[in-house]
Coordinates of C-alpha atoms (C1' of nucleotides) in Angstrom, one line a residue:
Chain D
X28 CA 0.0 0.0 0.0
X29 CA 1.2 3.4 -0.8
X30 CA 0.8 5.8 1.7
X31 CA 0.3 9.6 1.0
X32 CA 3.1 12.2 2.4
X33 CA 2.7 14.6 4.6
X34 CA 2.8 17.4 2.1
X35 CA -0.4 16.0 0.8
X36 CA -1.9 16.0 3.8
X37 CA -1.1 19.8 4.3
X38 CA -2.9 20.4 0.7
X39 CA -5.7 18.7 1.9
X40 CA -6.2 20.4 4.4
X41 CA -5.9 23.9 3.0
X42 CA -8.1 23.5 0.3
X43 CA -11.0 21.6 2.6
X44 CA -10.3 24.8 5.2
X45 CA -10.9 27.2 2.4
X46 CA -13.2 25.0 -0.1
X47 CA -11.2 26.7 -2.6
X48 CA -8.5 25.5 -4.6
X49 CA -7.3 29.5 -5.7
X50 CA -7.3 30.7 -1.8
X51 CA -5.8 27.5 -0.3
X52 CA -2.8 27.6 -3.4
X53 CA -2.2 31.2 -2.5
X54 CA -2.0 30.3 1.7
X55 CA 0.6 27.3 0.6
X56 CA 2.8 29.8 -1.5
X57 CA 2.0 27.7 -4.5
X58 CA 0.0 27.8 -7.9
X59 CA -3.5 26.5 -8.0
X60 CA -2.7 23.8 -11.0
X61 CA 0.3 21.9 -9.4
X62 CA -2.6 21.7 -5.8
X63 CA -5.3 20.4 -8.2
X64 CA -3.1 18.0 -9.1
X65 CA -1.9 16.9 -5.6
X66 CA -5.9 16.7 -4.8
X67 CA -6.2 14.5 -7.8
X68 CA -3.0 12.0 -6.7
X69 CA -4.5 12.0 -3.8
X70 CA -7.8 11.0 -4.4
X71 CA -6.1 8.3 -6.9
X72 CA -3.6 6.9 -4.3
X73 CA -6.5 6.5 -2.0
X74 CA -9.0 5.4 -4.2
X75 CA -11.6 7.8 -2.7
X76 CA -13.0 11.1 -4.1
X77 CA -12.6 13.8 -1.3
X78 CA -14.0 16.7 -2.8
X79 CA -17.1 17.7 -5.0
X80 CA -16.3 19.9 -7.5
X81 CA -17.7 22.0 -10.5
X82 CA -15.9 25.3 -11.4
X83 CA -18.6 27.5 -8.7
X84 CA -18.7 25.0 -5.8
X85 CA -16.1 22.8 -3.9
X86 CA -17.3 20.6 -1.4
X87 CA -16.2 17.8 0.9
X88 CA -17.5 14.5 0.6
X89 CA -19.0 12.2 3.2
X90 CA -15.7 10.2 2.9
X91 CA -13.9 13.9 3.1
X92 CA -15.2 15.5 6.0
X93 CA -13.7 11.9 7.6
X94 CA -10.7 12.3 6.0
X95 CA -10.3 15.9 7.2
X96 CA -10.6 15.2 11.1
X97 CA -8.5 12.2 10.0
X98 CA -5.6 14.4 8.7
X99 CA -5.8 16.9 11.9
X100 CA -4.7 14.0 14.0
X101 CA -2.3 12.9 12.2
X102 CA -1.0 16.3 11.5
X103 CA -1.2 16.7 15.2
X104 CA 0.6 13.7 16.1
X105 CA 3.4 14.2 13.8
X106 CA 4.1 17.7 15.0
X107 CA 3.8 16.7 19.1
X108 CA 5.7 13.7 18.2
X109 CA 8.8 16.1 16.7
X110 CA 8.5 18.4 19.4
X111 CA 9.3 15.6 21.8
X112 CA 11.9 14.2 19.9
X113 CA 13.6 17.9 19.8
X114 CA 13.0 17.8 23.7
X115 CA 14.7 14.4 24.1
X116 CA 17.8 15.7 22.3
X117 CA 18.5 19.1 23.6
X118 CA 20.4 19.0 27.0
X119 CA 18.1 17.3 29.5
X120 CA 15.2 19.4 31.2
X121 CA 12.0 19.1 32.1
X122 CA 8.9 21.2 31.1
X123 CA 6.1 21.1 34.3
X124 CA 2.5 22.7 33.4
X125 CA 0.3 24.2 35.9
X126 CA -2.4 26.1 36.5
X127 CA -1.4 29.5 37.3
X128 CA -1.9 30.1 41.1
X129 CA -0.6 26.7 42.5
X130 CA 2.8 28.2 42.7
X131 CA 2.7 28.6 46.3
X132 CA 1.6 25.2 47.9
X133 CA 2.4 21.8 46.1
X134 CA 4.6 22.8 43.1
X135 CA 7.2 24.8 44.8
X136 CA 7.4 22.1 47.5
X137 CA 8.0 19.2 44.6
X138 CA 10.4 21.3 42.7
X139 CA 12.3 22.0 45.9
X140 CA 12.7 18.6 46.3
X141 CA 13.3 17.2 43.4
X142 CA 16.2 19.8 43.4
X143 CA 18.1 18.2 46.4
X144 CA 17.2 14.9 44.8
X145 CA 19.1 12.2 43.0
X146 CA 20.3 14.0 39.3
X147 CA 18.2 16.5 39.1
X148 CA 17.4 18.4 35.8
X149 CA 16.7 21.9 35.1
X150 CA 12.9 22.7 35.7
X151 CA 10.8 25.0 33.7
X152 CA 7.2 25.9 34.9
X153 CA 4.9 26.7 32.3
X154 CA 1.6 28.5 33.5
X155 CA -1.1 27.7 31.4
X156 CA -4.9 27.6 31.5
X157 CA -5.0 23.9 29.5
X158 CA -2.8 21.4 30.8
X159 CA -4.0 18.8 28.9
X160 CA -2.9 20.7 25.9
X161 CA 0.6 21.2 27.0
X162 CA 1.2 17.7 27.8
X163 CA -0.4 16.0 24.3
X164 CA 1.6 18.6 22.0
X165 CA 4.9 17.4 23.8
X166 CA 5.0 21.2 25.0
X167 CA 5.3 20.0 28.4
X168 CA 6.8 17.0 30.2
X169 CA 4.2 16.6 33.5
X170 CA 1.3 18.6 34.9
X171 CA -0.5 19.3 38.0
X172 CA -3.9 18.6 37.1
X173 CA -7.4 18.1 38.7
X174 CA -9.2 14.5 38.5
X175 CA -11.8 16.6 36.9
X176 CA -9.7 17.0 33.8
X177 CA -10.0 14.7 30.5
X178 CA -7.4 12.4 30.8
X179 CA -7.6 10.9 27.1
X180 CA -4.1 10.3 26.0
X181 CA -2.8 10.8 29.7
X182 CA -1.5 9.0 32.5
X183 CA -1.8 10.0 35.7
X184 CA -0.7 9.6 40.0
X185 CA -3.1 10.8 42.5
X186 CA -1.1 13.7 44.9
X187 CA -3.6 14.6 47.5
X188 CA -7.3 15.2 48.4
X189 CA -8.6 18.8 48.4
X190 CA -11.5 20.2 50.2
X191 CA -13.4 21.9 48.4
X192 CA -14.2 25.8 48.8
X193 CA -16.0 28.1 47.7
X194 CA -15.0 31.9 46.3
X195 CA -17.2 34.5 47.4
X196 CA -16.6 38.2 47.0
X197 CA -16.5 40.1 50.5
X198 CA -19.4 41.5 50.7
X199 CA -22.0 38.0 49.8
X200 CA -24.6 37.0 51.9
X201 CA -22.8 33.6 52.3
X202 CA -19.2 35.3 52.8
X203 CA -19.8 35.0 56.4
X204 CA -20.9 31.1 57.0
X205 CA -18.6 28.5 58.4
X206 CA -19.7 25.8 55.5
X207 CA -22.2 25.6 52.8
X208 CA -24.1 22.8 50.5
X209 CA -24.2 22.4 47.1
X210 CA -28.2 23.4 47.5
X211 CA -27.2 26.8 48.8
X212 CA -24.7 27.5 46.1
X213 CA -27.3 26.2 43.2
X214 CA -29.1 29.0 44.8
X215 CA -27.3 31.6 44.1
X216 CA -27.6 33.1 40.4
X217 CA -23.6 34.4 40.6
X218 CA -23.1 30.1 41.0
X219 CA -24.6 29.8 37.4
X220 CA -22.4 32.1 35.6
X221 CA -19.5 30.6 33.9
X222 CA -16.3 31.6 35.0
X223 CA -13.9 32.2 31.7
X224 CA -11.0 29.9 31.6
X225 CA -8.5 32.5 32.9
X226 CA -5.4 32.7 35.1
X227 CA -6.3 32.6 39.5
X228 CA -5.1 35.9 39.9
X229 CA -7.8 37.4 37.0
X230 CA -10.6 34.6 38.3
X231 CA -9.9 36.6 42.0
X232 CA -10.0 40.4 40.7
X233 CA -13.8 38.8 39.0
X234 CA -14.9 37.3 42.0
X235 CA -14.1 40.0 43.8
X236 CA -16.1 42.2 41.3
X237 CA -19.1 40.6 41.8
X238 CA -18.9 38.6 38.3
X239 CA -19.6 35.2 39.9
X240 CA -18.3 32.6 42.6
X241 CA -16.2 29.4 41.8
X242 CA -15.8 26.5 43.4
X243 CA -11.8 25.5 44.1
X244 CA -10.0 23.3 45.4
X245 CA -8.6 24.6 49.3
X246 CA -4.8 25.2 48.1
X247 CA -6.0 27.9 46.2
X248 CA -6.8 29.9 49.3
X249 CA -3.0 30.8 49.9
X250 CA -3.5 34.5 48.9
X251 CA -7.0 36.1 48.4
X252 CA -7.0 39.1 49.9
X253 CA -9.6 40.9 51.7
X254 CA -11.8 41.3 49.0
X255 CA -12.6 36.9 47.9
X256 CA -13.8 35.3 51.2
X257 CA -13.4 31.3 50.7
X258 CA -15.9 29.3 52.8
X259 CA -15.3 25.2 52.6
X260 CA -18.6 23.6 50.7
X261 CA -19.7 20.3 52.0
X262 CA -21.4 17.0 50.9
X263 CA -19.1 17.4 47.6
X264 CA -16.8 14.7 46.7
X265 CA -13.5 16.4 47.5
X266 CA -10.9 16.9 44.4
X267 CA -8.1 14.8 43.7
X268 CA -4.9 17.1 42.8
X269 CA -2.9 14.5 40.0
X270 CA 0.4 14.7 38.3
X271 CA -0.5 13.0 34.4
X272 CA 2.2 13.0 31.5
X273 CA 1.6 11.7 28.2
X274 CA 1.0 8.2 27.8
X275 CA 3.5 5.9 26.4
X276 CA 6.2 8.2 27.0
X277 CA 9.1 7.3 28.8
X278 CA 11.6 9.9 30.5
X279 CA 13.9 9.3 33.6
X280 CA 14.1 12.4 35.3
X281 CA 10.7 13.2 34.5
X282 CA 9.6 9.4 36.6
X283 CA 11.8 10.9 39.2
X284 CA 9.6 13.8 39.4
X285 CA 6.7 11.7 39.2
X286 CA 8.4 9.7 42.2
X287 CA 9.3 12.9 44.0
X288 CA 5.9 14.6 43.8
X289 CA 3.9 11.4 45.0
X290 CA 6.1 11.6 48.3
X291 CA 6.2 15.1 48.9
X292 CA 2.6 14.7 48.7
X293 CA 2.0 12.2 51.2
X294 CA 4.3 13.3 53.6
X295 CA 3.4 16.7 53.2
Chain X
X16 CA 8.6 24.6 10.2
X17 CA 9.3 21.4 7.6
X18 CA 8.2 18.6 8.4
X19 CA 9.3 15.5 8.1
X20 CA 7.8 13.4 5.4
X21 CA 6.0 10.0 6.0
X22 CA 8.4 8.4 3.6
X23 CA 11.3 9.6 6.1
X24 CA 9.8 8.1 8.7
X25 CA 9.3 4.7 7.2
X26 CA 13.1 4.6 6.2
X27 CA 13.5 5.7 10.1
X28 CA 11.6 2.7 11.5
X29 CA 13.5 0.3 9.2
X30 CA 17.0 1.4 10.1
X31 CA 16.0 1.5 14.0
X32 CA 14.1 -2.1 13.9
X33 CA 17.2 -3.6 12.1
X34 CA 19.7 -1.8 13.7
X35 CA 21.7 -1.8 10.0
X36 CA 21.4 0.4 7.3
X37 CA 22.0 -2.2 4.7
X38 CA 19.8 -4.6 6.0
X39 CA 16.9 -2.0 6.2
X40 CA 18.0 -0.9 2.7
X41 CA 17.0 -4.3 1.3
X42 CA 13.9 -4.5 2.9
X43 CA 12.6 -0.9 1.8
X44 CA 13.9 -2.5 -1.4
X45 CA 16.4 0.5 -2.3
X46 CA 20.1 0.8 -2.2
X47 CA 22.1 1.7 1.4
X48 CA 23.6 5.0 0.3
X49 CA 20.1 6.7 -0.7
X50 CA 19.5 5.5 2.5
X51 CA 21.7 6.7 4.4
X52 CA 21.7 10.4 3.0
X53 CA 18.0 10.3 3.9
X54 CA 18.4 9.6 7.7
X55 CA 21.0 12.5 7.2
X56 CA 18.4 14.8 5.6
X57 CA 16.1 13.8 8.1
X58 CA 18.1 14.5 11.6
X59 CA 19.5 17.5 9.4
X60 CA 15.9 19.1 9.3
X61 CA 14.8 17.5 13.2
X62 CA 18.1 19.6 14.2
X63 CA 18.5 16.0 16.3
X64 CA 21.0 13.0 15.7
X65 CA 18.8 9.9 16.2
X66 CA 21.5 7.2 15.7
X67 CA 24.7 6.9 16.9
X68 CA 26.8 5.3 14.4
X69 CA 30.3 3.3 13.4
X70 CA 31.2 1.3 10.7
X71 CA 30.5 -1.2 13.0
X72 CA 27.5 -0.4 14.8
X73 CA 24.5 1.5 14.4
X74 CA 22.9 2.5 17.7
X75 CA 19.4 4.6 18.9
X76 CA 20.3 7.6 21.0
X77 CA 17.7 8.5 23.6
X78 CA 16.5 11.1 21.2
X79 CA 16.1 8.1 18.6
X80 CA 14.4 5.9 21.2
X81 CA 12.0 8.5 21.7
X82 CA 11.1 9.2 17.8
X83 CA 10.3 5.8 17.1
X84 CA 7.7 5.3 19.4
X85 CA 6.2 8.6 18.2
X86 CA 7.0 7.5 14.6
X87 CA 5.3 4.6 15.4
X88 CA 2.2 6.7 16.5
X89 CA 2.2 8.3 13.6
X90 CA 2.5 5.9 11.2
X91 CA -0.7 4.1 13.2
X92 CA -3.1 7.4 12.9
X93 CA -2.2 7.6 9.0
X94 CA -3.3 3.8 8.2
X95 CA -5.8 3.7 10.5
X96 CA -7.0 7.3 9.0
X97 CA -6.9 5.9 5.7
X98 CA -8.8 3.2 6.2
X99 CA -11.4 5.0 8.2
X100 CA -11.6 7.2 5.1
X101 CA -11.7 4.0 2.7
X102 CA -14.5 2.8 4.7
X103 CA -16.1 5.8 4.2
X104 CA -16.5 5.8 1.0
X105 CA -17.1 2.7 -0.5
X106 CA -21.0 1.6 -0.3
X107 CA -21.7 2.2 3.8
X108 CA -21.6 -0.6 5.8
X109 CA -20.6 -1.2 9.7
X110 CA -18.4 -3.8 10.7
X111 CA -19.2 -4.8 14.4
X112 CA -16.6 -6.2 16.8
X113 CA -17.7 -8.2 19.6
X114 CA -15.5 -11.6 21.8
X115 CA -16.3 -15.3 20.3
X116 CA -18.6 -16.7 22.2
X117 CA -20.9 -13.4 22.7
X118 CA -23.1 -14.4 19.8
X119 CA -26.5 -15.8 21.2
X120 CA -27.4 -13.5 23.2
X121 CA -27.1 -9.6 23.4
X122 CA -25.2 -8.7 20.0
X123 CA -27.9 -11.0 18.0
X124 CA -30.9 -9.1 19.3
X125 CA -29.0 -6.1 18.5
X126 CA -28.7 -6.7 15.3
X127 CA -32.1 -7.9 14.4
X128 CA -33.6 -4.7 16.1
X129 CA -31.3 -2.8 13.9
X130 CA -31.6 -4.3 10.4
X131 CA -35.9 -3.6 11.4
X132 CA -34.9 -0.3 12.4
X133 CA -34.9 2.9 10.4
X134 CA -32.3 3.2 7.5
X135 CA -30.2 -0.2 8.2
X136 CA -27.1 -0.8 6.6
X137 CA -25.3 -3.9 6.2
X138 CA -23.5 -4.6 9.1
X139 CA -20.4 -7.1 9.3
X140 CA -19.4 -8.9 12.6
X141 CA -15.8 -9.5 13.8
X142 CA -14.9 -11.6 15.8
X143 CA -11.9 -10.9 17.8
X144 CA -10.2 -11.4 21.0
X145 CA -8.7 -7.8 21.2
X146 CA -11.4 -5.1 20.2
X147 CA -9.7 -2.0 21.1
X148 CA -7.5 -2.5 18.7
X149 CA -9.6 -3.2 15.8
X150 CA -11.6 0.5 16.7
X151 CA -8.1 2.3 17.0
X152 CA -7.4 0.6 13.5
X153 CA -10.1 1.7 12.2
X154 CA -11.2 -2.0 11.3
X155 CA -14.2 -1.9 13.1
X156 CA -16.9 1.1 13.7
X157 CA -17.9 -0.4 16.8
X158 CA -17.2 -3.3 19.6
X159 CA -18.8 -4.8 22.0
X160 CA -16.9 -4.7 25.1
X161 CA -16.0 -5.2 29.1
X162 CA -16.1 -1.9 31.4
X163 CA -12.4 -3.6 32.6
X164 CA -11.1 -3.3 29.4
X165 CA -8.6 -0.4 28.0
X166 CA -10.6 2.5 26.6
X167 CA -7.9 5.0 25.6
X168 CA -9.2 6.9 22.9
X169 CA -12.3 5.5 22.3
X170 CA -16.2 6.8 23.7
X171 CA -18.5 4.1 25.4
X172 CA -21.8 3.3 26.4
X173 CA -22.7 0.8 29.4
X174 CA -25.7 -1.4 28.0
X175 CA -26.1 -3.8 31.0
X176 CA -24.6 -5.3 34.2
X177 CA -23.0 -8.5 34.1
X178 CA -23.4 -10.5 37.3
X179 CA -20.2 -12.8 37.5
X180 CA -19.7 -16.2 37.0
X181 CA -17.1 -18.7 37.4
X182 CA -16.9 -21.1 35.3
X183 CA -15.2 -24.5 37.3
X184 CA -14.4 -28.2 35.6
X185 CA -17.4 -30.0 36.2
X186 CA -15.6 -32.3 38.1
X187 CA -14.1 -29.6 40.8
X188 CA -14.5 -29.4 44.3
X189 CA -16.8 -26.5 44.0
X190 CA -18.4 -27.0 41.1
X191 CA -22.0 -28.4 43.3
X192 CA -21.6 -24.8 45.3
X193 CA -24.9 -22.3 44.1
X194 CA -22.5 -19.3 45.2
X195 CA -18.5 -19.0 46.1
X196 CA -16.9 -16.3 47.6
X197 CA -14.3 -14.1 46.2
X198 CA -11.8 -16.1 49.3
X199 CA -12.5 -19.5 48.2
X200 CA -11.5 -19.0 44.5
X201 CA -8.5 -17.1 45.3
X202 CA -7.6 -20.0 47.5
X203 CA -7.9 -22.9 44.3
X204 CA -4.4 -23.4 42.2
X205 CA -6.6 -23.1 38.9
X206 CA -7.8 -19.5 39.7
X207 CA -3.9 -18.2 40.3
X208 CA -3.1 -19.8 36.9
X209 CA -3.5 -17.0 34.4
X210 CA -6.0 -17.6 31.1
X211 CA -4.4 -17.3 27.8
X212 CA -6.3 -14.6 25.6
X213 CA -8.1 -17.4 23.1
X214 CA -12.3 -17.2 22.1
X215 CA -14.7 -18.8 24.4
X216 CA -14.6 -22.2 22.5
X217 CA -11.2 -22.9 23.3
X218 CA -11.3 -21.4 27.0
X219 CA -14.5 -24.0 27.7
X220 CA -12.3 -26.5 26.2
X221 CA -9.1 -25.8 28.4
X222 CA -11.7 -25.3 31.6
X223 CA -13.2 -28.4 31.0
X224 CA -9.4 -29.9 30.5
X225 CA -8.6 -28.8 34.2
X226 CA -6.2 -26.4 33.3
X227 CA -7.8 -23.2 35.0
X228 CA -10.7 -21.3 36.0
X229 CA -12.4 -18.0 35.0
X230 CA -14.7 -15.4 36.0
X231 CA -17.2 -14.4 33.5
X232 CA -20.2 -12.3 33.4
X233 CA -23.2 -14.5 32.9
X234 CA -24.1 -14.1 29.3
X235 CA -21.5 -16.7 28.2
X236 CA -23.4 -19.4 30.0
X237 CA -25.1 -20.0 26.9
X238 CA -23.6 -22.8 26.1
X239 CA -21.7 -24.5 28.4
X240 CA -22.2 -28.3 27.7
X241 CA -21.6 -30.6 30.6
X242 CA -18.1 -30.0 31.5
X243 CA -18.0 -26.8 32.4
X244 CA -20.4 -25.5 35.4
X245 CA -21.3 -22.0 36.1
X246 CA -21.0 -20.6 39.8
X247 CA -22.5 -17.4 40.9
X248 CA -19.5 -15.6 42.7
X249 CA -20.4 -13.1 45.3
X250 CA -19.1 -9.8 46.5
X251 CA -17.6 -8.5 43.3
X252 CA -18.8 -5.5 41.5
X253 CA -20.8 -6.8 38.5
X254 CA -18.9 -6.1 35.1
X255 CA -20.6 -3.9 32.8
X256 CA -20.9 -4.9 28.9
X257 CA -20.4 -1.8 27.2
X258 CA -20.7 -0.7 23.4
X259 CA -17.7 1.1 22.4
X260 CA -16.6 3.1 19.9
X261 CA -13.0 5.5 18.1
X262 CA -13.6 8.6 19.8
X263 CA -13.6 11.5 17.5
X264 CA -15.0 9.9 14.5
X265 CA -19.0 10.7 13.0
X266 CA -20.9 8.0 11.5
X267 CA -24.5 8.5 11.2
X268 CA -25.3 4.7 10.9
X269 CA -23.3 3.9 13.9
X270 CA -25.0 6.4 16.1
X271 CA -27.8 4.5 15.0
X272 CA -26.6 1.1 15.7
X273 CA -25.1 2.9 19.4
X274 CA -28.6 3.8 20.1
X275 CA -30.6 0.8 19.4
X276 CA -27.8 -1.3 21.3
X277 CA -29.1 1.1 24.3
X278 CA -32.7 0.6 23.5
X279 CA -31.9 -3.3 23.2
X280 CA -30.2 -3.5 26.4
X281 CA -32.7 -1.6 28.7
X282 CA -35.7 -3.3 28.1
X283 CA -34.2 -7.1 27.4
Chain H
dA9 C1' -24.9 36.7 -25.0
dC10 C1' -21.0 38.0 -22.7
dG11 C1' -17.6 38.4 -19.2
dA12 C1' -15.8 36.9 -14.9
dT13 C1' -14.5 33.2 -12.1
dC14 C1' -12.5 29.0 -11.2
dG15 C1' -11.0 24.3 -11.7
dG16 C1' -8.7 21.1 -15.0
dT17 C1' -5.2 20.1 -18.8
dA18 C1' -1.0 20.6 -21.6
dC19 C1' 3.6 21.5 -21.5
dC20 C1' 8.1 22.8 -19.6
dC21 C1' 11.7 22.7 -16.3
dT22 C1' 14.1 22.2 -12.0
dG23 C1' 15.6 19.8 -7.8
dG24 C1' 15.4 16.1 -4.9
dG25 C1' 15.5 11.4 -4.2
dG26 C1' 17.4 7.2 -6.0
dG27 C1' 21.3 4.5 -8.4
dT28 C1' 26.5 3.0 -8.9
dA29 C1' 31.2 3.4 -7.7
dT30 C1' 34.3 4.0 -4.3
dG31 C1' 36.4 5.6 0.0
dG32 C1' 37.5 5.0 4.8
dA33 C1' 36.9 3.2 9.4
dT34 C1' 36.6 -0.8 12.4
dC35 C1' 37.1 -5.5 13.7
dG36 C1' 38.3 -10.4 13.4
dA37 C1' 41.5 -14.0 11.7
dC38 C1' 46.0 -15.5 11.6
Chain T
dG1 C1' 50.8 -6.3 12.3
dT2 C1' 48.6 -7.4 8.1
dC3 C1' 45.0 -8.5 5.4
dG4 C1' 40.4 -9.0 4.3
dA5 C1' 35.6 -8.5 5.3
dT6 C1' 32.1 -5.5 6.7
dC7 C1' 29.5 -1.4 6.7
dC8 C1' 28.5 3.5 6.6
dA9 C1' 29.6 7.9 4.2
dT10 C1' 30.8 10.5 0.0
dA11 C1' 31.0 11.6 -4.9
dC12 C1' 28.8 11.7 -9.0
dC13 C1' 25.1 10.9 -12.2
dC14 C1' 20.4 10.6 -13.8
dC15 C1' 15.5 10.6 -13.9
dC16 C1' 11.0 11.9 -12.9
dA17 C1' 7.8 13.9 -9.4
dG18 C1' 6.3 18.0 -8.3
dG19 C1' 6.0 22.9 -9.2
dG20 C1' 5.4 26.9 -12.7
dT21 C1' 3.1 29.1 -17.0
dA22 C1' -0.3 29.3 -20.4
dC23 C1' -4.6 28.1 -21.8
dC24 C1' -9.1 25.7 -22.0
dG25 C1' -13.8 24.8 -20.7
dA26 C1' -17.6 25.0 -17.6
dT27 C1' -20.7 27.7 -14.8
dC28 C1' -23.1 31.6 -13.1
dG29 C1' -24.4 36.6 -12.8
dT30 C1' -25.9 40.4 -15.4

DNA sequence: ACGATCGGTACCCTGGGGGTATGGATCGAC
DNA sequence: GTCGATCCATACCCCCAGGGTACCGATCGT
């Protein structure tokens, strides 16, 4: 069987994306002839038609549309799977993603041990909103993420339980209460609004406007301020904090991380 | 960026598997040098030597450990995306994987509510021992399967619970019990022995032969014969038999299929 | 009916990927 | 130590796949 290239993949692509072989010639830096032509090899070598065409109209195909999300992984997976190969060979670090606030509690404690441990490796955090992300393009190495996450393509240790709390701004009716249950807070129309996937430090200055309230895990509570008032929320399955990596991945010092943050965690 | 080229990673996989350039030169069925200058090109345009090399030995260096798993990933997504495309096109059809032996019961119902269902297409059955791989191949749009089984990548359903059974020589020293305990079969030499991954005929066959024991869920009790005896066994989560699914894929038909399975399954 | 738009076809040409010949390094045999 | 065998790299050549230009033909708006 003869497979198609990569470069063939890429026309594909652009032409499906614009459903136009004039635009999608001119975004590759080509002529429109030679990419009709790539189409047509390409339809031959796989014995499928991808594209409906007159001279007024391209479309994709049933077989097409397939062929399209088809090509994104594949695209995908070629591109992550250089990146890691470009990580491997560069002098040994690792790349640790997390969401941007856990800096004080778990993190710093696992990197400062891990530093006085057995052959360490230079560490770079990368703050980021979606973990997940980081760790399937081969951007990053490990991740602190929550057991709430999708974990497709991800292998993960459970770190530690955290209680869960809720963000109020100061001045909330509930701000004062020593606990709360999920039936208050699906009371409160600020509950219902959904937060925006930004940074802690943004999600704080919002809370404390009076945007909405959040639910967090209780490690997030290391610096709020007078303005966010966390109150514990009970009768809530508490959240696991995990360290995942990509599956079917192998790196030393990043198991030794792995290692290192699973007893930092329990001992901690 | 450029990219490497599928046909570079091909030549890649060769040299690394055979650890010799000429050797891999004969199987891609091309001369050595070509060969050669193409694993140049490519760790040229990676920026990353994969193989360390003499005249007399031709090494992986971590870097080239590390590409050929991913090449390896890669080269997996572009078949199986090919053939997922392939199957697209030609006149529809499903192709159904489910274990030997599951047959009588749920999957045939299945399939007869679904070819008097709405728009039926013809649907093949496979029968195989490992169905997640015949959905990550794209071999099969759907599989019947055990909620113990690896679902990395793929989307499920639960259609019903299983309760267990083990099935026991008829001769054994349990085999007159109406219910065992989880303690008593871990406490038999059979159980401890592990089962070899083979279809239902030829795991009766070895039960009945002596050579070990196996908990089931009960829908293989179709067809025992009189040499193998099913056992309730108590105080273990009931498996669930699920319908599974590649994840990221569309396929009108086997939504269809998906949901009469569900329909099937609830009210049987 | 005519022009504009757009994909396909015909033809040319260049460069990269493949072939052959050969060099040079390493290791085993003696 | 010498010689030969082995095996990867280099030098050189050649061919065609893939890209460019020119043009055709179909379709749609006016």
């Amino acid at each position: 069987m003869d497979r198609p290239e990569v470069r063939d993949l890429v026309y594909f692509v652009a032409v499906a994306e614009h459903r136009h072989f004039g635009r999608a010639a001119e975004e590759l830096g080509m002529a429109q002839p030679p990419l009709s032509r790539a189409i047509s090899r390409l339809e031959r070598r796989l014995g499928v038609r991808l594209f409906d065409r007159t001279s007024r109209r391209v479309d994709l195909t049933p077989a097409g549309e397939v062929f399209l999300r088809e090509s994104g992984k594949i695209l995908t997976a070629l591109d992550s799977g250089v990146r890691r190969t470009q990580q491997a060979a560069r002098p040994r670090r690792l790349v640790l993603a997390a969401p941007a606030g856990t800096g004080v509690g778990l993190l710093a404690e696992t990197l400062d041990a891990y530093r006085r441990g057995p052959d360490p490796v230079p560490v770079e955090v990368l703050f980021t909103t979606d973990m997940g992300a980081a760790l399937r393009s081969g951007t990053a190495d490990a991740a602190f993420m929550c057991s709430t996450d999708e974990f497709d393509g991800l292998d993960a240790v459970d770190l530690l339980d955290e209680t869960p709390v809720a963000l109020l701004p100061a001045g909330h009716p509930l701000a004062a209460r020593d606990g709360l249950t999920v039936e208050e807070l699906e009371g409160d129309e600020l509950f219902r609004a959904q937060p925006p996937p930004v940074g802690l430090d943004e999600l704080l200055d919002r809370i404390a406007l009076g945007e909405f309230v959040v639910v967090l895990g209780a490690s997030a509570t290391g610096r709020l301020g007078s303005s966010v008032v966390a109150v514990p929320v009970l009768g809530v399955p508490s959240n696991q904090i995990v360290l995942a990596w990509p599956r079917a991945t192998r790196s030393a010092p990043r198991d030794q991380l792995v290692r290192t943050a699973v007893a930092v965690a329990s001992q901690g």
